[in-house]
XYZ file of C-alpha atoms in Angstrom:
663
model
C -92.691 104.938 136.118
C -93.082 101.230 136.737
C -93.396 100.728 132.999
C -90.162 102.572 132.361
C -88.383 100.514 135.030
C -89.631 97.330 133.417
C -88.302 98.584 130.100
C -84.924 99.311 131.676
C -84.806 95.850 133.276
C -85.864 94.215 129.997
C -83.226 96.143 128.077
C -80.607 95.144 130.650
C -81.687 91.498 130.414
C -81.512 91.584 126.632
C -78.072 93.214 126.759
C -76.858 90.604 129.254
C -78.207 87.789 127.096
C -76.558 89.262 124.014
C -73.273 89.619 125.915
C -73.506 86.014 127.087
C -74.280 84.824 123.566
C -71.400 86.850 122.115
C -69.059 85.466 124.771
C -70.253 81.939 124.005
C -69.725 82.431 120.269
C -66.255 83.885 120.841
C -65.158 80.723 122.619
C -67.094 78.234 120.498
C -64.364 77.807 117.881
C -62.672 74.415 117.822
C -60.460 72.081 115.822
C -59.947 68.318 115.951
C -56.917 66.215 116.792
C -57.126 62.783 115.136
C -55.367 59.572 116.089
C -55.522 56.631 113.669
C -54.655 53.225 115.080
C -51.695 51.164 113.905
C -52.032 48.742 111.009
C -50.166 47.244 108.095
C -49.442 49.701 105.281
C -48.773 53.435 105.427
C -48.071 54.860 108.889
C -48.074 51.332 110.272
C -47.199 52.501 113.809
C -50.250 54.743 113.973
C -50.979 58.140 112.503
C -52.061 61.610 113.626
C -53.701 64.601 111.964
C -55.445 67.894 112.703
C -58.756 69.000 111.230
C -60.082 72.503 110.570
C -63.663 72.455 109.324
C -63.696 69.910 106.459
C -59.938 70.070 105.790
C -57.497 67.621 107.366
C -53.742 68.194 107.480
C -51.335 65.344 108.141
C -47.665 64.548 107.576
C -46.561 61.406 105.755
C -43.250 59.707 105.130
C -42.784 59.552 101.340
C -40.576 57.258 99.263
C -37.865 59.888 98.899
C -37.131 59.638 102.638
C -38.766 62.976 103.405
C -41.808 63.903 105.449
C -44.414 65.971 103.604
C -47.556 67.817 104.622
C -50.762 66.650 102.910
C -54.203 68.242 102.845
C -57.361 66.197 102.266
C -61.090 66.586 102.556
C -62.710 64.974 105.575
C -64.735 62.388 103.626
C -61.760 61.265 101.564
C -59.522 60.985 104.650
C -62.046 58.875 106.567
C -62.681 56.681 103.544
C -58.976 55.928 103.097
C -58.110 55.232 106.727
C -61.288 53.939 108.369
C -62.733 52.071 105.400
C -60.107 51.069 102.848
C -57.370 50.568 105.465
C -59.899 49.404 108.105
C -58.382 51.397 110.964
C -60.284 52.810 113.949
C -59.896 56.531 114.494
C -60.126 58.643 117.642
C -61.066 62.308 117.632
C -60.582 64.978 120.271
C -62.346 68.314 119.737
C -60.309 71.165 121.202
C -61.996 74.432 122.128
C -60.081 77.592 121.224
C -60.744 81.250 120.603
C -61.414 82.541 117.116
C -58.039 84.282 116.989
C -56.194 81.086 117.949
C -58.095 79.073 115.353
C -57.161 81.655 112.710
C -53.477 81.430 113.727
C -53.488 77.629 113.432
C -55.372 77.512 110.128
C -53.123 80.144 108.564
C -49.934 78.392 109.704
C -50.931 74.992 108.311
C -52.185 76.503 105.064
C -49.034 78.581 104.579
C -46.754 75.640 105.302
C -48.681 73.440 102.884
C -48.527 76.007 100.086
C -44.879 76.810 100.792
C -43.936 73.125 100.640
C -45.859 72.677 97.410
C -43.998 75.596 95.884
C -40.598 74.419 97.111
C -40.947 70.914 95.757
C -42.400 72.233 92.504
C -39.247 74.326 92.224
C -37.135 71.201 92.766
C -39.178 69.437 90.083
C -38.596 72.349 87.705
C -34.860 72.098 88.307
C -34.955 68.378 87.619
C -36.919 68.778 84.389
C -34.632 71.558 83.189
C -31.608 69.362 83.866
C -33.154 66.439 81.979
C -34.093 68.712 79.082
C -30.543 70.047 78.836
C -29.262 66.482 78.872
C -31.780 65.541 76.187
C -30.744 68.479 73.997
C -27.096 67.580 74.465
C -27.917 64.025 73.372
C -29.787 65.380 70.334
C -26.798 67.523 69.398
C -24.634 64.395 69.196
C -27.042 62.580 66.872
C -29.262 60.810 69.419
C -32.938 60.846 68.586
C -34.884 59.061 71.293
C -35.244 59.591 75.022
C -33.071 56.609 75.856
C -32.782 57.669 79.503
C -35.747 56.104 81.394
C -35.822 59.030 83.835
C -36.029 61.557 81.005
C -38.608 59.458 79.133
C -40.925 59.461 82.169
C -40.549 63.188 82.928
C -40.163 64.980 79.597
C -43.658 64.512 78.198
C -46.200 66.633 76.320
C -49.759 66.615 77.662
C -52.494 66.091 75.091
C -50.218 65.335 72.136
C -50.785 61.599 72.653
C -54.452 62.111 71.780
C -53.457 62.405 68.125
C -49.935 60.986 67.844
C -49.222 57.267 68.396
C -47.173 56.201 71.390
C -44.193 54.177 70.091
C -44.266 52.035 73.243
C -47.866 50.880 72.638
C -49.438 48.919 69.838
C -52.571 50.767 68.783
C -55.560 48.996 67.221
C -55.997 49.430 63.452
C -57.722 52.691 62.514
C -61.248 52.932 61.164
C -60.911 54.678 57.824
C -64.519 55.852 57.900
C -64.030 57.477 61.315
C -60.725 58.988 60.192
C -62.313 60.532 57.111
C -65.130 62.076 59.149
C -62.744 63.432 61.782
C -60.424 64.887 59.146
C -63.440 66.558 57.503
C -64.439 68.169 60.848
C -60.862 69.346 61.469
C -60.643 70.874 57.996
C -63.857 72.814 58.657
C -62.390 74.085 61.926
C -59.206 75.045 60.103
C -61.240 77.096 57.615
C -63.044 78.843 60.479
C -59.718 79.642 62.140
C -58.351 81.175 58.947
C -61.591 83.042 58.413
C -61.132 84.520 61.913
C -57.408 85.303 61.733
C -56.692 85.518 58.018
C -55.597 83.138 55.288
C -52.297 81.393 55.993
C -52.661 82.021 59.749
C -51.772 78.475 60.843
C -48.694 78.430 58.648
C -47.569 81.763 60.109
C -48.345 80.569 63.640
C -46.326 77.430 63.116
C -43.374 79.458 61.848
C -43.667 81.844 64.795
C -43.641 78.940 67.267
C -40.591 77.431 65.588
C -38.746 80.723 65.906
C -39.765 81.054 69.573
C -38.513 77.527 70.300
C -35.229 78.100 68.516
C -34.681 81.301 70.518
C -35.281 79.647 73.906
C -32.483 79.911 76.473
C -32.166 78.269 79.907
C -33.400 80.018 83.054
C -30.846 81.795 85.228
C -31.142 79.716 88.391
C -28.370 81.576 90.243
C -30.952 83.299 92.477
C -31.775 79.896 93.981
C -28.985 79.787 96.511
C -27.971 76.854 98.689
C -29.823 77.855 101.861
C -33.071 79.719 101.095
C -35.560 80.688 103.784
C -37.955 77.780 103.477
C -40.539 79.518 105.643
C -41.326 81.823 102.723
C -43.110 81.145 99.495
C -40.604 80.527 96.700
C -40.644 82.777 93.684
C -42.650 81.499 90.717
C -40.377 80.531 87.829
C -41.467 79.855 84.250
C -38.865 77.177 83.727
C -36.961 76.334 80.559
C -38.661 72.934 80.282
C -42.143 74.397 80.838
C -41.611 77.043 78.153
C -40.313 74.439 75.726
C -43.195 72.064 76.529
C -45.812 74.787 76.065
C -44.336 75.960 72.759
C -43.864 72.415 71.462
C -47.397 71.381 72.474
C -48.783 74.417 70.685
C -46.648 73.579 67.621
C -48.108 70.065 67.543
C -51.649 71.434 68.008
C -51.166 73.633 64.946
C -49.681 70.652 63.095
C -52.742 68.501 63.905
C -55.054 71.204 62.555
C -52.936 71.877 59.483
C -52.691 68.187 58.563
C -56.235 67.251 59.746
C -54.814 64.438 61.903
C -57.587 62.231 63.407
C -57.674 60.925 66.962
C -55.660 57.844 67.812
C -57.987 54.824 67.400
C -57.535 53.718 71.025
C -58.351 57.182 72.416
C -62.003 57.321 71.314
C -64.197 55.078 73.484
C -67.428 54.315 71.615
C -70.526 52.573 72.978
C -73.462 50.770 71.410
C -75.407 49.557 74.459
C -78.923 50.778 75.177
C -78.071 52.565 78.478
C -75.681 54.811 76.513
C -78.225 55.864 73.899
C -78.596 59.645 73.921
C -81.940 61.352 74.434
C -83.269 64.270 72.408
C -82.475 66.621 75.298
C -78.902 65.318 75.369
C -78.605 65.691 71.601
C -79.614 69.360 71.823
C -77.171 69.949 74.648
C -74.325 68.233 72.795
C -74.968 70.226 69.622
C -74.749 73.475 71.596
C -71.629 72.311 73.455
C -69.966 71.289 70.200
C -70.406 74.849 68.953
C -69.068 76.249 72.244
C -65.984 74.010 72.113
C -65.301 74.970 68.500
C -65.578 78.647 69.409
C -63.280 78.203 72.445
C -60.769 76.364 70.258
C -60.667 79.236 67.772
C -60.401 81.869 70.517
C -57.550 79.948 72.230
C -55.189 81.211 69.516
C -55.731 84.756 70.785
C -55.391 83.814 74.478
C -52.455 84.880 76.616
C -52.309 81.645 78.639
C -49.044 79.799 77.945
C -50.654 76.341 77.691
C -53.142 77.277 74.973
C -51.889 74.430 72.783
C -53.067 71.851 75.344
C -56.476 73.579 75.504
C -56.745 73.379 71.699
C -55.968 69.648 71.713
C -58.498 68.901 74.476
C -61.256 70.942 72.841
C -60.546 69.348 69.474
C -60.609 65.811 70.912
C -63.908 66.449 72.705
C -65.397 68.058 69.595
C -64.598 64.896 67.645
C -66.005 62.668 70.429
C -69.249 64.656 70.443
C -69.448 64.370 66.649
C -69.111 60.581 66.951
C -71.866 60.602 69.595
C -74.243 62.616 67.427
C -73.554 60.432 64.379
C -74.136 57.093 66.112
C -76.767 58.140 68.642
C -74.720 56.522 71.434
C -72.267 58.229 73.763
C -68.615 58.314 72.714
C -65.909 59.670 74.983
C -62.232 60.496 75.035
C -60.297 58.003 77.165
C -59.349 60.083 80.227
C -57.338 57.510 82.205
C -53.797 58.512 83.135
C -50.826 56.561 81.805
C -49.902 55.397 85.322
C -53.394 54.100 86.175
C -53.584 50.966 88.314
C -54.392 47.836 86.302
C -56.067 44.786 87.838
C -55.831 41.274 86.455
C -58.698 38.774 86.798
C -56.816 36.753 89.413
C -56.684 39.855 91.618
C -60.329 40.896 91.455
C -62.383 37.751 90.778
C -62.599 36.796 94.492
C -64.188 40.239 95.044
C -66.809 40.108 92.292
C -69.686 41.078 94.599
C -67.956 44.274 95.714
C -66.978 45.084 92.136
C -70.618 44.779 91.082
C -71.474 47.311 93.776
C -68.814 49.653 92.405
C -70.144 49.084 88.888
C -73.727 49.805 89.973
C -72.601 52.953 91.787
C -70.666 54.127 88.726
C -73.693 53.522 86.499
C -76.000 55.326 88.916
C -73.594 58.261 89.150
C -73.395 58.505 85.355
C -77.186 58.344 85.001
C -77.612 61.042 87.659
C -75.118 63.354 85.935
C -76.790 62.812 82.565
C -80.249 63.588 83.971
C -78.972 66.716 85.681
C -77.237 67.948 82.517
C -80.253 67.158 80.319
C -82.554 69.160 82.607
C -80.563 72.349 82.002
C -80.966 74.599 79.032
C -77.278 74.408 78.137
C -74.641 71.701 78.635
C -71.472 73.283 80.017
C -67.944 72.032 79.563
C -67.786 71.308 83.319
C -70.959 69.176 83.025
C -69.455 67.283 80.106
C -66.173 66.726 81.969
C -68.015 65.130 84.900
C -70.033 62.911 82.546
C -66.842 61.969 80.694
C -65.108 60.886 83.933
C -68.118 58.917 85.178
C -68.531 57.193 81.800
C -64.862 56.240 81.640
C -65.061 54.679 85.106
C -68.312 52.862 84.353
C -67.064 51.487 81.022
C -63.770 50.375 82.539
C -65.500 48.593 85.438
C -67.737 46.834 82.905
C -64.635 45.001 81.678
C -64.574 43.104 84.988
C -67.779 41.382 83.850
C -65.811 40.066 80.865
C -63.040 38.809 83.184
C -60.276 40.777 81.492
C -57.692 43.188 82.878
C -58.977 46.702 83.490
C -57.894 50.011 84.985
C -59.180 50.327 88.534
C -58.497 54.032 89.003
C -56.794 56.971 87.342
C -59.624 58.944 85.689
C -58.741 62.607 85.155
C -60.927 65.678 84.729
C -58.944 66.557 81.594
C -57.603 63.786 79.348
C -53.817 64.073 79.421
C -52.521 61.314 77.121
C -48.990 62.614 77.351
C -46.267 61.583 74.955
C -42.504 61.541 75.320
C -40.995 64.485 73.443
C -41.720 63.653 69.779
C -39.829 65.051 66.807
C -40.089 68.793 66.466
C -38.094 72.027 66.505
C -35.332 72.404 69.112
C -33.712 75.395 70.841
C -30.613 76.518 68.968
C -27.983 76.164 71.658
C -24.350 75.285 71.044
C -23.022 72.105 72.638
C -20.559 74.098 74.740
C -23.434 76.240 76.101
C -25.516 73.148 76.851
C -22.625 71.504 78.682
C -21.824 74.530 80.828
C -25.515 75.160 81.648
C -25.917 71.499 82.584
C -22.949 71.633 84.990
C -24.275 74.814 86.581
C -27.794 73.415 86.893
C -26.515 70.176 88.417
C -24.836 72.203 91.159
C -27.931 74.325 91.850
C -30.239 71.293 91.927
C -27.911 69.377 94.233
C -27.619 72.306 96.651
C -31.357 72.994 96.686
C -32.110 69.279 97.066
C -29.789 69.088 100.081
C -31.554 72.082 101.618
C -34.953 70.412 101.253
C -33.577 67.122 102.573
C -32.205 68.883 105.614
C -35.487 70.646 106.358
C -37.851 67.764 105.557
C -35.843 64.636 106.318
C -37.965 61.965 108.017
C -36.872 60.577 111.373
C -38.826 57.911 113.255
C -38.469 59.740 116.591
C -37.457 63.336 116.003
C -39.345 64.167 112.802
C -42.472 62.126 112.232
C -46.189 62.732 111.687
C -46.673 63.739 115.339
C -43.644 65.937 115.942
C -44.314 67.899 112.739
C -47.936 68.501 113.731
C -46.987 69.951 117.106
C -44.041 71.802 115.591
C -46.455 73.534 113.210
C -48.890 74.284 116.048
C -46.070 75.793 118.119
C -44.851 77.907 115.195
C -48.404 79.238 114.840
C -48.421 80.239 118.503
C -45.053 81.916 118.055
C -46.506 84.214 115.380
C -48.722 85.809 118.063
C -45.645 87.570 119.507
C -46.155 91.254 118.745
C -43.363 93.093 120.568
C -40.547 94.910 118.754
C -38.103 93.457 121.255
C -36.385 90.203 120.199
C -37.811 87.078 121.785
C -35.086 85.725 124.071
C -36.811 82.499 125.155
C -39.130 81.202 122.402
C -39.801 77.878 124.151
C -41.125 79.543 127.300
C -43.285 81.872 125.194
C -44.745 78.949 123.239
C -45.501 77.080 126.469
C -47.308 80.094 127.973
C -49.273 80.708 124.777
C -50.222 77.027 124.548
C -51.492 76.996 128.126
C -53.451 80.196 127.537
C -54.857 79.389 124.103
C -55.139 75.568 124.104
C -55.558 74.858 127.798
C -52.171 73.158 128.227
C -48.845 72.303 126.656
C -47.764 69.091 124.929
C -44.015 68.466 124.931
C -43.106 67.060 121.511
C -39.942 65.344 122.746
C -41.871 62.837 124.885
C -45.053 62.612 122.794
C -43.739 61.513 119.404
C -45.782 58.268 119.370
C -49.273 58.784 117.899
C -51.340 57.100 120.629
C -49.247 58.775 123.380
C -49.759 62.168 121.743
C -53.520 61.626 121.618
C -53.598 60.745 125.314
C -51.589 63.889 126.121
C -53.929 66.044 124.026
C -56.913 64.673 125.943
C -55.254 65.270 129.299
C -53.718 68.695 128.662
C -55.605 70.564 125.965
C -59.082 72.006 126.414
C -60.847 68.967 124.930
C -64.621 69.370 124.938
C -65.573 66.153 123.129
C -64.083 62.740 122.340
C -65.259 60.402 119.611
C -64.180 56.809 119.018
C -64.760 56.143 115.333
C -64.975 52.469 114.391
C -63.299 50.905 111.380
C -65.325 49.452 108.514
C -65.055 45.847 109.684
C -66.081 46.654 113.240
C -69.069 48.675 112.029
C -70.210 45.781 109.843
C -69.454 43.208 112.549
C -71.665 45.088 115.002
C -74.524 44.912 112.492
C -74.039 41.160 112.031
C -73.899 40.493 115.766
C -77.104 42.464 116.339
C -78.855 40.574 113.538
C -77.535 37.043 114.077
C -76.326 34.918 116.962
C -73.679 37.120 118.592
C -71.268 34.487 119.912
C -71.329 32.313 116.785
C -70.912 35.365 114.508
C -67.992 36.727 116.537
C -66.265 33.327 116.414
C -66.813 32.943 112.669
C -65.599 36.465 111.892
C -62.448 36.167 114.023
C -60.618 34.326 111.210
C -60.162 35.215 107.555
C -60.724 31.503 106.766
C -64.398 31.698 107.762
C -65.197 35.411 107.645
C -68.046 36.697 105.487
C -66.973 40.315 105.917
C -63.412 39.931 104.652
C -62.008 38.205 101.607
C -58.255 38.018 101.472
C -56.708 41.014 99.738
C -53.282 40.245 98.192
C -52.167 43.740 99.209
C -52.199 42.445 102.811
C -49.558 40.100 104.141
C -51.051 36.678 104.893
C -52.596 36.262 108.358
C -55.148 33.990 110.006
C -56.851 35.882 112.842
C -58.143 39.400 113.387
C -56.917 40.637 116.740
C -58.482 44.098 117.017
C -61.473 42.812 119.028
C -59.737 39.885 120.793
C -57.713 41.438 123.609
C -57.285 38.345 125.799
C -56.638 35.967 122.912
C -54.424 38.453 121.070
C -51.052 36.839 121.950
C -52.341 33.422 120.894
C -53.808 34.766 117.653
C -50.631 36.784 117.117
C -48.607 33.577 117.354
C -50.725 32.031 114.593
C -50.325 35.157 112.468
C -46.561 35.106 112.979
C -46.465 31.475 111.851
C -48.545 32.396 108.782
C -46.059 35.153 107.930
C -43.133 32.741 108.259
C -44.921 30.213 106.035
C -45.591 32.850 103.381
C -41.956 33.921 103.514
C -40.753 30.351 103.016
C -43.157 29.912 100.102
C -41.806 33.191 98.746
C -38.320 31.701 98.487
C -39.645 29.208 95.937
C -41.935 31.634 94.099
C -39.262 34.322 93.777
C -38.648 33.827 90.031
C -42.367 34.071 89.267
C -43.371 36.998 91.512
C -40.069 38.939 91.780
C -39.931 38.390 95.540
C -43.429 39.708 96.303
C -44.393 36.724 98.493
C -41.101 36.821 100.361
C -41.474 40.514 101.107
C -45.116 40.058 102.107
C -44.183 37.220 104.465
C -41.498 39.333 106.136
C -44.024 42.150 106.538
C -46.511 39.693 108.063
C -44.003 38.576 110.686
C -43.072 42.170 111.502
C -46.752 43.147 111.880
C -47.658 40.062 113.951
C -44.902 40.080 116.567
C -46.360 43.125 118.437
C -49.573 41.142 118.894
C -47.668 38.721 121.120
C -47.460 41.655 123.538
C -51.165 42.599 123.282
C -50.605 45.352 120.686
C -53.037 45.018 117.771
C -51.756 45.367 114.189
C -53.509 42.893 111.856
C -56.761 44.393 110.627
C -56.858 43.597 106.917
C -57.857 46.096 104.251
C -60.778 46.524 101.867
C -59.699 47.581 98.389
C -63.069 47.460 96.635
C -65.355 49.465 98.895
C -67.738 52.029 97.478
C -66.934 55.624 98.407
C -70.498 56.777 97.854
C -71.899 54.127 100.224
C -69.399 54.439 103.068
C -67.685 57.826 103.297
C -70.462 59.970 104.731
C -69.557 62.628 107.260
C -72.677 62.087 109.341
C -72.556 58.290 109.246
C -69.451 57.986 111.378
C -70.853 60.426 113.943
C -74.059 58.440 114.241
C -72.293 55.098 114.568
C -69.552 56.144 116.978
C -69.411 56.102 120.720
C -69.540 59.695 121.939
C -67.670 60.255 125.179
C -67.483 63.656 126.840
C -64.575 63.993 129.293
């Protein structure tokens, strides 16, 4: 009997423990509210964001005057703001129920995807309008894309791998390389015709020409002036996309039919010992070359509309692998985008030490990827793409050792090498039809653009990064209303739901300033943890102070003139003193920074012809950023353009180095 009682008590204890654990797990869900301190650059007055797991959502003011929702991974977000922009961050972890967390995550995800779709639709309208204008110009005898807007938008991806860009002077071709590439392409052409029948490419080319000539504009009348922007827009295969896909495919067939080699400046060849291929790599490349050739042949039977781009990419990589196998040293397709950022020696030479770190990291990353790929039985296209990107970055950074201009970023997973619409078949549309379609499309685009402007227009007070965050949170809470009766007082419902689900309510109207909103979140929401996350400079300064004489180090590092941690970055307006860790001296240092901004502005008046007003604008920015420091508000922090992502942006590193304060 006693044994059975003990069993009953034990079972009850286990059940109670399980119930407690289940209750704990049900309330253990959380999300983070982030406040990023003010600084020069984007979101100069401070910034705010919310984080769910490793995804961070935040709103930014873009050049078009609108405010857009962005989604980034945690490591990338911290690297940009805390390291590159050198801005401290503050994090409040808010405890919520699982159902509330699901509501919030779904609302932010849906808004992000809806916005992406809406602005893609606006981009489709714009491209269709420019294409109609281009076709109208062609019908009157014009040949080139004289309109700069059209020239930058109407482009064919991948075609520039084989066709020269008229705006660039390519190096002279290597006839030996051209002959070998043409031989490989002719072999592929024979395999294609063996698979699909003799004369296949000629028939395919004719079929594409007929499809292009039969193209007609999309009926955009369904896109009315005031759509419900809360819904996902319908997917539209636009006129310009159809034309681009057909024309790209036509050029891919043309390249194969004429055995056109790669552009000489597209193939990046190496002859240095670190790029020598091993026997394992040779075997992997031989197998991948066969896989790419097979995929190229099968692309002609695929239903995907952009199969022409896939053919061009596979062909370019096949030729690069052939060059690698012939020479014994890696050769790659240049995968940098056309709008990549270029750096001149004058910009990067003062930062040579940091660039060497970036170069070493790029080399180590490439070596690691090569070892990993060589250890597998088969080299996949994804493996090759990662190696291709790492090699492009490493080889481009190597140019800094030669003190020449190089591309600092812009590598792409798939080489694009787009080209402004080259000569080719055109849709057969009468001028009168083109003119009427263009007028109609102008009206639709203007109306839809006004709708987006009305919904997403940026306002410093009423529609900024903070108000849009809380607006999205409140809309998520509103979706929890389940009654069939209409909701007569949405604001009161949102307030009650916020108090129940989040622990309190934050009024957007009086909390539109980032640091004020963070304080309100801490005071009103159910915040279970606070973290103060230091900026890059303050993390490094703490290390120096612990290692060296603290007072002398702090004094030396207070000015950019003597600092070892910061070398002046021309992207920053000129200043003299850091003020983020000098509260009492901040007004005095701010006065010196203001004077430095004025001096740079005056110098900018004289350098205007040489730098197109860059110094003048930078000086004005410096004054604007320094004046708040006269009133104890820190702005001047400097930025670090050449930091290594792999050495700084670690999720655990900021947690270990931050001050953890529980409220």
